[in-house]
CSV table of C-alpha atoms in Angstrom, one decimal:
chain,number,residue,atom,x,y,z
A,1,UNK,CA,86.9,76.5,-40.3
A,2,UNK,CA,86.8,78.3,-37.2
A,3,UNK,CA,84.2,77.9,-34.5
A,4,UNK,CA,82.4,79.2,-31.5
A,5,UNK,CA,83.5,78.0,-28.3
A,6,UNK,CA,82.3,78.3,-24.4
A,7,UNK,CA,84.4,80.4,-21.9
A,8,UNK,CA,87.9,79.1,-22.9
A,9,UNK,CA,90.1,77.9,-20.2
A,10,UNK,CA,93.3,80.0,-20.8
A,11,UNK,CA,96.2,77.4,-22.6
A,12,UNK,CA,99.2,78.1,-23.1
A,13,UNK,CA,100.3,74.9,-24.5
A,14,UNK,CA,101.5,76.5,-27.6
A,15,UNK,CA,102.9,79.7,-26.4
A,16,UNK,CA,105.1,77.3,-24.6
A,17,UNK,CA,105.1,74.4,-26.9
A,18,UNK,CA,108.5,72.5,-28.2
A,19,UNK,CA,109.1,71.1,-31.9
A,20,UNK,CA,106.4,68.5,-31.9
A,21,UNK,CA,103.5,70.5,-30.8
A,22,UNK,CA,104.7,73.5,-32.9
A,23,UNK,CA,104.7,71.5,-36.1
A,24,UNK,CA,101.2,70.1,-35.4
A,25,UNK,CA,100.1,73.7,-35.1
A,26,UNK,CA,101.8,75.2,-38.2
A,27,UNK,CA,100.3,72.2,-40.2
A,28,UNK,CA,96.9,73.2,-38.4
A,29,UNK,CA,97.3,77.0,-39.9
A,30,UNK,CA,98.8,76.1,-43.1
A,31,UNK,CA,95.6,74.2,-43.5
A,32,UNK,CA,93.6,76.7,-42.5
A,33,UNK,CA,95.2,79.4,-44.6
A,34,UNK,CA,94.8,77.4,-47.3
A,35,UNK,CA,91.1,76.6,-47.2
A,36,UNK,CA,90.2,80.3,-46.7
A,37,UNK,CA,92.4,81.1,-50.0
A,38,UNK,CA,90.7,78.3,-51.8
A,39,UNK,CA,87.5,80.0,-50.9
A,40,UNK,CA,88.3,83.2,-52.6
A,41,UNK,CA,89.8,81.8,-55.3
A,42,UNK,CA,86.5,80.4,-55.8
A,43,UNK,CA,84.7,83.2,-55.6
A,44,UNK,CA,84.8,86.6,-58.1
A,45,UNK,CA,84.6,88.6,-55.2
A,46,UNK,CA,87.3,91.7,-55.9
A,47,UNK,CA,88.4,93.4,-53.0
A,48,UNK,CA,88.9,97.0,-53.3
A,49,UNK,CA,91.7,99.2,-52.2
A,50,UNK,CA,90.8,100.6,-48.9
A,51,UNK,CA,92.4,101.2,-45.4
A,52,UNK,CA,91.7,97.9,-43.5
A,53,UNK,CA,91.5,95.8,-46.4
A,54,UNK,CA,94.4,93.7,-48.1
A,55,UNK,CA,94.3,92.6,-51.5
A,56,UNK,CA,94.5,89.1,-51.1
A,57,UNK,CA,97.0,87.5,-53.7
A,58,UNK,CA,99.3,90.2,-51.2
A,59,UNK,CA,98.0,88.8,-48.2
A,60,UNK,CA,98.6,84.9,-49.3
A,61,UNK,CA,102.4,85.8,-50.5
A,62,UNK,CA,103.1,87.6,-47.4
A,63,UNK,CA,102.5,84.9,-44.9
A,64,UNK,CA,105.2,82.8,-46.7
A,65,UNK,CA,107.0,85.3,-47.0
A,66,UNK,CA,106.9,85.9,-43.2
A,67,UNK,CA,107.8,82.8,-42.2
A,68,UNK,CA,110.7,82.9,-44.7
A,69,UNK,CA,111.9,86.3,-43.4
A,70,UNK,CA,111.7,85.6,-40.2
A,71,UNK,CA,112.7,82.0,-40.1
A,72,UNK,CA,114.6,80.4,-43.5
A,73,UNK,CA,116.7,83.3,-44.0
A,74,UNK,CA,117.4,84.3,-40.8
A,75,UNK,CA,120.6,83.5,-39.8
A,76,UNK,CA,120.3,85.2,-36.5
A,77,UNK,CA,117.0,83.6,-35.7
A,78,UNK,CA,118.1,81.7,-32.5
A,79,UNK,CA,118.5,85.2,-31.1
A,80,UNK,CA,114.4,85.5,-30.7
A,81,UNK,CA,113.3,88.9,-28.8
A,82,UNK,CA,117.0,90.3,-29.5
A,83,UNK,CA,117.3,89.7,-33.0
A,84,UNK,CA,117.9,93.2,-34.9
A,85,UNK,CA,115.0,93.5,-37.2
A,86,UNK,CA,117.4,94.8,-40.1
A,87,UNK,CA,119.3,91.3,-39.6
A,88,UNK,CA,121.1,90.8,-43.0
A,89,UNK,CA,118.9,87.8,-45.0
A,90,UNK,CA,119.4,85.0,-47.5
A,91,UNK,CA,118.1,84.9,-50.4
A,92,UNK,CA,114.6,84.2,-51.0
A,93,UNK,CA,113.7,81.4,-53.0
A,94,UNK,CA,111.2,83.9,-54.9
A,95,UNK,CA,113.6,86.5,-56.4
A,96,UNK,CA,110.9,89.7,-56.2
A,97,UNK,CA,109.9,88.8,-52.8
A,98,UNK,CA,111.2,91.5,-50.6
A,99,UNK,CA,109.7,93.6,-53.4
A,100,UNK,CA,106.6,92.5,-52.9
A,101,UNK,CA,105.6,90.7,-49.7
A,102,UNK,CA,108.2,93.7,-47.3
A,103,UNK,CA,105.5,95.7,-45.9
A,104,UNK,CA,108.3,98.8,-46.1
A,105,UNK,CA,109.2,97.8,-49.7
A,106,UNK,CA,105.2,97.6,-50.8
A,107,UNK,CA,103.4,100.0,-49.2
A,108,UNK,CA,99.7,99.1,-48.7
A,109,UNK,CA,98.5,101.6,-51.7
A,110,UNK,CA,101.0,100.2,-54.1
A,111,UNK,CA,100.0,96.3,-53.3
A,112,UNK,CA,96.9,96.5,-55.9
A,113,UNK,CA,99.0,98.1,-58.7
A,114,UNK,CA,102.0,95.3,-58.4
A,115,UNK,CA,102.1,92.0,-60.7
A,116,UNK,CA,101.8,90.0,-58.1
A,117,UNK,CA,101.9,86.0,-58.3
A,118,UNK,CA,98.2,84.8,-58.7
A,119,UNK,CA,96.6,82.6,-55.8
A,120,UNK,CA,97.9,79.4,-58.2
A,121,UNK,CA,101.3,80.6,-57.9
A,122,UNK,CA,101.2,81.6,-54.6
A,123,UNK,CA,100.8,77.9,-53.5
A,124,UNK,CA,103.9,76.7,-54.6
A,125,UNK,CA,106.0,79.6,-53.0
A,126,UNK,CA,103.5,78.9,-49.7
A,127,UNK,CA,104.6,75.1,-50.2
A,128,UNK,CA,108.4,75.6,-50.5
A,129,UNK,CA,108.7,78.2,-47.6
A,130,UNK,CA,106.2,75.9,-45.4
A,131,UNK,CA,108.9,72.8,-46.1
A,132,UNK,CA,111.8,74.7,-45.2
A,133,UNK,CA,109.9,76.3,-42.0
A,134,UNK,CA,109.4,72.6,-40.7
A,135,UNK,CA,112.7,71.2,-41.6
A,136,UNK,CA,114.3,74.0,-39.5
A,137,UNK,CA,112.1,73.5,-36.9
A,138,UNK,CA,113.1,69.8,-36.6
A,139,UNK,CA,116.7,70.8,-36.4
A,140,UNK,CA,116.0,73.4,-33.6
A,141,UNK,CA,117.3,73.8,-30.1
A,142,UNK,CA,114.8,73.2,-27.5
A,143,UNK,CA,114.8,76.4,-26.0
A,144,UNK,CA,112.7,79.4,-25.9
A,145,UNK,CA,115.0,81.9,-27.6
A,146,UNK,CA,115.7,79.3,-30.5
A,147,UNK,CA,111.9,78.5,-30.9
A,148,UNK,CA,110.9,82.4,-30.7
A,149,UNK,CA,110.3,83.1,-34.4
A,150,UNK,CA,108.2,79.5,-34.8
A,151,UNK,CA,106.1,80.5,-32.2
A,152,UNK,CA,105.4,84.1,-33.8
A,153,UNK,CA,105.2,82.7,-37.5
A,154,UNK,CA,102.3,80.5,-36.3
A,155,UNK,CA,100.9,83.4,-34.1
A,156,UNK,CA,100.9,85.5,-37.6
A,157,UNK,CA,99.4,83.0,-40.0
A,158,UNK,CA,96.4,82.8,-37.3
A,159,UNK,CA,95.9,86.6,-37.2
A,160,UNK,CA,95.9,86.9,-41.0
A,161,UNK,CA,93.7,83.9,-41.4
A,162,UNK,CA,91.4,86.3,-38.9
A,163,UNK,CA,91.7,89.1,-41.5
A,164,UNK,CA,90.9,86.5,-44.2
A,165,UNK,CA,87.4,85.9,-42.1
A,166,UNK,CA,87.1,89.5,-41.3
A,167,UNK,CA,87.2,90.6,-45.1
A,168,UNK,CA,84.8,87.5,-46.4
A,169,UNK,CA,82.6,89.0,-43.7
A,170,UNK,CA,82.8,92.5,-45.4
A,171,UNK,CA,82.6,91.6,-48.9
A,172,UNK,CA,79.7,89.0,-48.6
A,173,UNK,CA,82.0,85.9,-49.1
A,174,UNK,CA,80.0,82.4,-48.0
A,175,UNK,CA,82.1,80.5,-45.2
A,176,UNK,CA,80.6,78.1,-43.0
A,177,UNK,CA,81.1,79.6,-39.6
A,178,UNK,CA,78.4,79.3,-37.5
A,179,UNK,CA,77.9,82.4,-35.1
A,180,UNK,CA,78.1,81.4,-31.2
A,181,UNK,CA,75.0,80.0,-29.6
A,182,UNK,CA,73.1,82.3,-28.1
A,183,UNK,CA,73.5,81.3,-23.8
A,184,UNK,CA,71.5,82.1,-21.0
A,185,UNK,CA,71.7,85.1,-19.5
A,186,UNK,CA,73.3,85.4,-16.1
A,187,UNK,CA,72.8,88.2,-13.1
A,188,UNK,CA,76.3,90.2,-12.8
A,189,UNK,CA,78.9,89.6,-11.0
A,190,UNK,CA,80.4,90.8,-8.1
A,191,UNK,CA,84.2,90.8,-7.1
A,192,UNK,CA,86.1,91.8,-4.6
A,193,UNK,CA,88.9,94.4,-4.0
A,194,UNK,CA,92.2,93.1,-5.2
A,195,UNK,CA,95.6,94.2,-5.8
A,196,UNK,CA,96.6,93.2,-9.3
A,197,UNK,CA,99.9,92.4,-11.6
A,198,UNK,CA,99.2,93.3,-15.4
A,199,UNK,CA,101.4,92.3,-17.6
A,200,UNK,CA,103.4,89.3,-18.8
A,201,UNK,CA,107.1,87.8,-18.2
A,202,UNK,CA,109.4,84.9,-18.5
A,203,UNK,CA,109.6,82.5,-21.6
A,204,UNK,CA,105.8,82.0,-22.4
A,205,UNK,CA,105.6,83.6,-26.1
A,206,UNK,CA,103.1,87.0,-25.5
A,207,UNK,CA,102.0,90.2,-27.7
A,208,UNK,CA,105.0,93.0,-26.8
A,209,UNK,CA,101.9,95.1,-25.7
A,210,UNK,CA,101.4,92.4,-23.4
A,211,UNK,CA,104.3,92.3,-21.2
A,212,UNK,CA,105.9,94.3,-18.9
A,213,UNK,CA,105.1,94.9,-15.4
A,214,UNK,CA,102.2,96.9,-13.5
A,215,UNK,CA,101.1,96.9,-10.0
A,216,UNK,CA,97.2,97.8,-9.7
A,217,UNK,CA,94.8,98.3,-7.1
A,218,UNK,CA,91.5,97.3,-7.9
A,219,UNK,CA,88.5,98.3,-6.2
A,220,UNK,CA,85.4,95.6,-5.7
A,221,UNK,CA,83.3,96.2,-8.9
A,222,UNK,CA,80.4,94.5,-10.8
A,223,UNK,CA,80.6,93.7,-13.9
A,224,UNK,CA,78.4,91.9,-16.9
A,225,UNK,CA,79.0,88.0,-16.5
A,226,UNK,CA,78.7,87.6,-20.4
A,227,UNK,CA,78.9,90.5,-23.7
A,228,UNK,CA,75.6,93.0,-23.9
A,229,UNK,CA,73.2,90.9,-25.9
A,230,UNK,CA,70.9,92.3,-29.1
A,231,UNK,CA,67.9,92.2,-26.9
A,232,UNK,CA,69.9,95.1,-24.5
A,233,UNK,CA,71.0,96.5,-27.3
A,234,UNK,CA,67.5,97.3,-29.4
A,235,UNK,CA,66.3,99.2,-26.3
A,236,UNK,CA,68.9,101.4,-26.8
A,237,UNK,CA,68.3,101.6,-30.3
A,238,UNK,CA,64.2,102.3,-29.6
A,239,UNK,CA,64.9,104.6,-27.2
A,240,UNK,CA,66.8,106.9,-30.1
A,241,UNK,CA,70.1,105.8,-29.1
A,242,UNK,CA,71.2,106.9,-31.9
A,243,UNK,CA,69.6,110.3,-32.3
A,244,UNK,CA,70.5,111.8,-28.6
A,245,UNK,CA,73.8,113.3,-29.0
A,246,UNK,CA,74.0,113.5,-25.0
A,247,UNK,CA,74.8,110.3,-24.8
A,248,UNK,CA,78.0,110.2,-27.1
A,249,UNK,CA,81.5,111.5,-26.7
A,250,UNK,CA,81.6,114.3,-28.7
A,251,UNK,CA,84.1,112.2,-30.9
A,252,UNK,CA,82.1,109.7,-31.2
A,253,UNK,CA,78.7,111.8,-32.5
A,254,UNK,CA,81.1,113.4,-34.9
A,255,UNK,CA,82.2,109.8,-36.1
A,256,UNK,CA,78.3,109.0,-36.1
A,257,UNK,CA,77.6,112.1,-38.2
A,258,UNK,CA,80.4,111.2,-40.6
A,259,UNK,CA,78.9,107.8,-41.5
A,260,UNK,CA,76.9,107.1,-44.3
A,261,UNK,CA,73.0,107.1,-44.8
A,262,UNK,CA,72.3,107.9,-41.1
A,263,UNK,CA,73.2,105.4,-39.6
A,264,UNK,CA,70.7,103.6,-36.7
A,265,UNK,CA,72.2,100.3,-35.8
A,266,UNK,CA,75.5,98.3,-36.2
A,267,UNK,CA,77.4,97.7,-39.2
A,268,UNK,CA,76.2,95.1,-41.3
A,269,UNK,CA,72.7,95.0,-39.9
A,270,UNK,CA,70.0,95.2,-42.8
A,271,UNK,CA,67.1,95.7,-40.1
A,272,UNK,CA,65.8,96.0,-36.5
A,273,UNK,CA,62.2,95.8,-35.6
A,274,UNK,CA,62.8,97.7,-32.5
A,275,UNK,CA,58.6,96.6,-31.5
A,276,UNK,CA,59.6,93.1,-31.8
A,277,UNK,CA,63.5,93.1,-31.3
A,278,UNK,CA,63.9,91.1,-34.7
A,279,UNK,CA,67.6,91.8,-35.5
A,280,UNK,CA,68.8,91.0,-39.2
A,281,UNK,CA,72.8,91.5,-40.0
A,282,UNK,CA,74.3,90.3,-42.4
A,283,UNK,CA,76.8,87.2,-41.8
A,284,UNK,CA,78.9,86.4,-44.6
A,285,UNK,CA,76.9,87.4,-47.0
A,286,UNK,CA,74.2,86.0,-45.9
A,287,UNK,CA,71.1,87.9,-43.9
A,288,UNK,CA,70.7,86.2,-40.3
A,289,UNK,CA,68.1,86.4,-37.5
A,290,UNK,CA,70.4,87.5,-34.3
A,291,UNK,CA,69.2,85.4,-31.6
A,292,UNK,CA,67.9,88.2,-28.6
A,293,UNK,CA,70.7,86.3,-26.3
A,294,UNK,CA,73.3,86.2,-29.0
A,295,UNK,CA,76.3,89.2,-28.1
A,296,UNK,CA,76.0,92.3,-30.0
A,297,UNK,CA,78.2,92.4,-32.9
A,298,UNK,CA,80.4,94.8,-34.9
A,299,UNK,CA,80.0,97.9,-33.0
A,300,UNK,CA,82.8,100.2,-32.9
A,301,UNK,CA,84.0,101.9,-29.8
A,302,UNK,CA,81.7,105.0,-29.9
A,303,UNK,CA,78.7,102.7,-30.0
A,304,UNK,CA,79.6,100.8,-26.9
A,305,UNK,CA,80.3,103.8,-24.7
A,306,UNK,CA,77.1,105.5,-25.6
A,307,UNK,CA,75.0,102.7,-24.8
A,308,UNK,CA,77.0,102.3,-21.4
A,309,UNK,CA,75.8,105.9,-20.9
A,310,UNK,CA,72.3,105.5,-21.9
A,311,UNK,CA,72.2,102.5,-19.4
A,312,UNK,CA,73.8,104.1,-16.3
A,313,UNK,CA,76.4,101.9,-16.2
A,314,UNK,CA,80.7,102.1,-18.0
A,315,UNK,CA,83.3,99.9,-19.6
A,316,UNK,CA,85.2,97.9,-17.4
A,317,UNK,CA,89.0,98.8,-17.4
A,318,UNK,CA,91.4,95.9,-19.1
A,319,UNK,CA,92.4,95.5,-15.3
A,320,UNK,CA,88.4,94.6,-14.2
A,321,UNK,CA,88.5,92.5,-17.3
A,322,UNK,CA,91.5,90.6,-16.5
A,323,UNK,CA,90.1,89.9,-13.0
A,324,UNK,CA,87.4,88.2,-13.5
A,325,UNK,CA,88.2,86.4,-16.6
A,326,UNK,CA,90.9,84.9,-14.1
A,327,UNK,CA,88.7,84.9,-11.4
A,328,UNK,CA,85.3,84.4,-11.9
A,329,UNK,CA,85.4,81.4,-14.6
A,330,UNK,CA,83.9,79.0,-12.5
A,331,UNK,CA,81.0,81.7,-11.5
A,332,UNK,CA,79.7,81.9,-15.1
A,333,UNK,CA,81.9,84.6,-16.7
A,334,UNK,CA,81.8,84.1,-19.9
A,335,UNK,CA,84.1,84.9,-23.2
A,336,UNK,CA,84.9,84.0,-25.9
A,337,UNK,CA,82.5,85.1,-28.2
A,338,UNK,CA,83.6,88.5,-29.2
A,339,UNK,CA,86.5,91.1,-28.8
A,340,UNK,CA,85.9,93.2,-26.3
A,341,UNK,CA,86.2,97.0,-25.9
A,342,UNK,CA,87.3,98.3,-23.2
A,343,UNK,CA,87.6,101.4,-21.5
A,344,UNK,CA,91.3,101.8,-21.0
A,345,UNK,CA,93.5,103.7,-24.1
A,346,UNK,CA,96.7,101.8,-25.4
A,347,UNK,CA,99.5,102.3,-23.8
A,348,UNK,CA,102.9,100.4,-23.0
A,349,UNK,CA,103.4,99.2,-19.7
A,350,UNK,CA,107.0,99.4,-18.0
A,351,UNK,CA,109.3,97.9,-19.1
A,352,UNK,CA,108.0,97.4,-22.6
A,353,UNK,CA,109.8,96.8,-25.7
A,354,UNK,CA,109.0,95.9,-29.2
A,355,UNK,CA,108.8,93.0,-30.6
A,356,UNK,CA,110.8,92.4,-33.5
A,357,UNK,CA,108.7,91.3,-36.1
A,358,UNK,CA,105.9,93.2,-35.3
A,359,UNK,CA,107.8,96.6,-36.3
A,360,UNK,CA,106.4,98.8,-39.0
A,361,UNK,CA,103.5,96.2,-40.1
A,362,UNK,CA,99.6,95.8,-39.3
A,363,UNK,CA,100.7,94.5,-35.5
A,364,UNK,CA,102.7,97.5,-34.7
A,365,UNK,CA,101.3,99.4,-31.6
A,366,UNK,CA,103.7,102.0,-30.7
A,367,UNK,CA,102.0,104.5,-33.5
A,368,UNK,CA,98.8,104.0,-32.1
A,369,UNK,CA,99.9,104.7,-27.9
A,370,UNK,CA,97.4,107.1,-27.0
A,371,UNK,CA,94.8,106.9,-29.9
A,372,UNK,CA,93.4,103.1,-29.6
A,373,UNK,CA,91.3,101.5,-27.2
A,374,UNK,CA,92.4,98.4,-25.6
A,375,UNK,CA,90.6,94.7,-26.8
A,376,UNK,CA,90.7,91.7,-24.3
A,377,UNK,CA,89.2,88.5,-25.1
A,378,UNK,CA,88.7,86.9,-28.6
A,379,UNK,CA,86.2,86.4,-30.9
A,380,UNK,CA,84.4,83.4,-32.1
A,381,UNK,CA,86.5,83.5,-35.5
A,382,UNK,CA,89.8,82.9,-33.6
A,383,UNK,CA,91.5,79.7,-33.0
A,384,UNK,CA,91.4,78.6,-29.4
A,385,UNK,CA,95.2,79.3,-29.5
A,386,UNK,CA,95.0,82.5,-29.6
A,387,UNK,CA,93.0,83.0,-26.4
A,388,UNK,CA,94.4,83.8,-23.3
A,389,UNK,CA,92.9,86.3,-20.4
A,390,UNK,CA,96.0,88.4,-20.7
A,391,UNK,CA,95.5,88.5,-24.3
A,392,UNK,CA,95.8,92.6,-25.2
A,393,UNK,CA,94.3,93.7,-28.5
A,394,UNK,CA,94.1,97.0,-29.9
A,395,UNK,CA,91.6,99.1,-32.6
A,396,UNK,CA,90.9,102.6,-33.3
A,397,UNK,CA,87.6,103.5,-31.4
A,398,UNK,CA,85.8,103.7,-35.2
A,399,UNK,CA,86.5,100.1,-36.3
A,400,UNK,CA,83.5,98.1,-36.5
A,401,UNK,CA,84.5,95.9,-39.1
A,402,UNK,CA,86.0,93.9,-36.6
A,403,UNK,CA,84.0,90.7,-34.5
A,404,UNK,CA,83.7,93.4,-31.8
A,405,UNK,CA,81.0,93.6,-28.9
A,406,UNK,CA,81.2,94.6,-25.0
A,407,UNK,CA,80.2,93.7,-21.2
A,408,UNK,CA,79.7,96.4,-19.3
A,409,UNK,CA,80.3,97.8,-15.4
A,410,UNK,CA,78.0,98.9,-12.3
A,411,UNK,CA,79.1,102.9,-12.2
């Protein structure tokens, strides 16, 4: 199971890795995968058809079928980047496939009405496609074009083993994922004025949203050296946080308005004793004391700009963020522990383009340019491969189902 980690050095081992690594690490998800669908098929939890949710016989069959899109029945695969995502295909060796694992050809509303193999079933077709995956891999040029689609198959299976954790969390499912330990907290941190290069380029495997090229000046800022804790966060809630429509975006108060039972606190928190700071959210399905020190968790964007109002202070800009998770490592910045919003909106950088496999599914940005806000970091769910400072996430401001929190800035 995942599990928390200190302030992660970035590696970019497997971004960059050959066929030996690779395979380790697609045995290492495989595994993983397959734990977290043992743990629902153990459970009688159902999950209901709703925007952000997958049902999860479609979720199982859709990472083999990924790999096997992508990767078996590709014949173009060595391409990488350049490969035309309409590529003709092989057969599958599951006949309804396309059918039912194509995010085009089973739209996300249709997924719970389909006769979909059960999680039983779905092993075998996870087996067969995992087999072929690694025999081709074995077979494979060493070269970074040729080992493109490996790369993003394993980079997939990790982010839907993430939504796997993020819809246990929702529904009340039991995993054993401890939350991360609660640190000491340390004074901000100052940095100095800086010219900066965003973006990514050359061979190491990256998000599309995260390459590209942009030059940016930087003026000396302070910002938090770890997430706002639940002890910062129950002042704001005493104080009537939630109440004082001043301190919102007007989009956000008419998000807070919109939710139900007037809401007062994060989602999934059962209680705060604002006298006492006594947090209680639930984790998993299970109701847990939040250590005062511990981040703040699942708040949406809305939430974390109103407290950065109510405190006098702002968001740091992806670029800030960037800096000093660089930069000020060995001064005690820390991350890690949550995903982090930040102040910036989505938007490509120059000389963008798409990547092919993210194109019309969940990890497709270009219809949400202009309307999400930017996450760096990673949460504590996440493998350590997936965390890198130029990492570039992406949400709607009102998603708080995700392991979300926020540092903030000196204005």
């Amino acid at each position: 199971m995942p599990h928390p980690a200190p302030p992660p050095p970035a590696s970019d081992d497997v971004r960059r890795a050959g066929a030996d690594r690779l395979s380790l690490a697609l045995m290492d998800a495989r595994n993983q995968t397959l734990a977290l669908l043992a743990r629902w098929g153990e459970s009688s939890l159902s999950v209901p058809c709703q925007l952000g949710l997958e049902r999860i016989e479609w979720l199982a069959g859709h990472v083999g079928w990924f790999a096997e899109w992508w990767i078996g029945r590709n014949p173009r695969r060595g391409l990488g980047r350049r490969c035309p995502p309409d590529a003709p295909r092989l057969p599958s060796v599951l006949p309804m496939a396309d059918r039912w694992y194509h995010p085009l050809q089973a739209p996300h509303a249709s997924r719970w009405d389909m006769p979909l193999p059960d999680l039983g079933e779905v092993r075998g077709y996870l087996l067969e496609t995992f087999e072929s995956t690694l025999d081709l891999l074995e077979r494979t040029a060493a070269d970074d074009e040729a080992l493109y689609f490996f790369r993003a198959a394993l980079v997939h299976e990790d982010l839907r083993g993430e939504q796997l954790v993020r819809q246990a969390q929702g529904l009340g499912l039991a995993l054993p994922i401890p939350l991360p330990v609660a640190a000491a907290m340390r004074e901000p941190l100052s940095l100095p004025a800086t010219r900066w290069t965003l973006g990514t380029e050359g061979s190491t495997f990256s998000f599309d949203v995260e390459r590209g090229h942009e030059e940016v000046d930087v003026p000396e800022f302070e910002i938090d050296a770890q997430p706002v804790t639940w002890g910062q966060y129950v002042e704001f809630v005493a104080d009537g946080g939630y109440d004082r429509a001043e301190l919102w975006h007007p989009q956000g108060w008419a998000w807070l308005q919109a939710q139900p039972e007037g809401r007062r606190a994060p989602r999934y928190v059962d209680q705060i004793a604002v006298g006492s700071g006594a947090v209680l959210q639930a984790h998993f399905g299970r109701p847990t004391r939040m250590a005062s020190q511990q981040p703040v968790l699942h708040v949406c964007w809305w939430e974390a700009d109103a407290w950065t109002r109510w405190a006098g202070r702002r968001l740091p800009t992806e670029v800030e963020w960037e800096v000093a998770a660089t930069r000020a490592g060995s001064r005690g910045f820390r991350w890690g522990d949550v995903h982090e919003w930040t102040a910036g909106t989505l938007r490509p950088w120059t000389g963008y383009s798409p990547d092919p496999w993210t194109r019309h599914g969940d990890f497709d940005a270009e219809p949400l340019f202009g309307q999400a806000r930017v996450l760096r970091g990673a949460p504590y769910i996440s493998r350590p491969r997936l965390r890198w400072p130029q990492r570039r996430g992406f949400a709607l401001p009102g998603r708080d189902d995700l392991f979300t929190g926020f540092r903030s800035c000196a204005v």
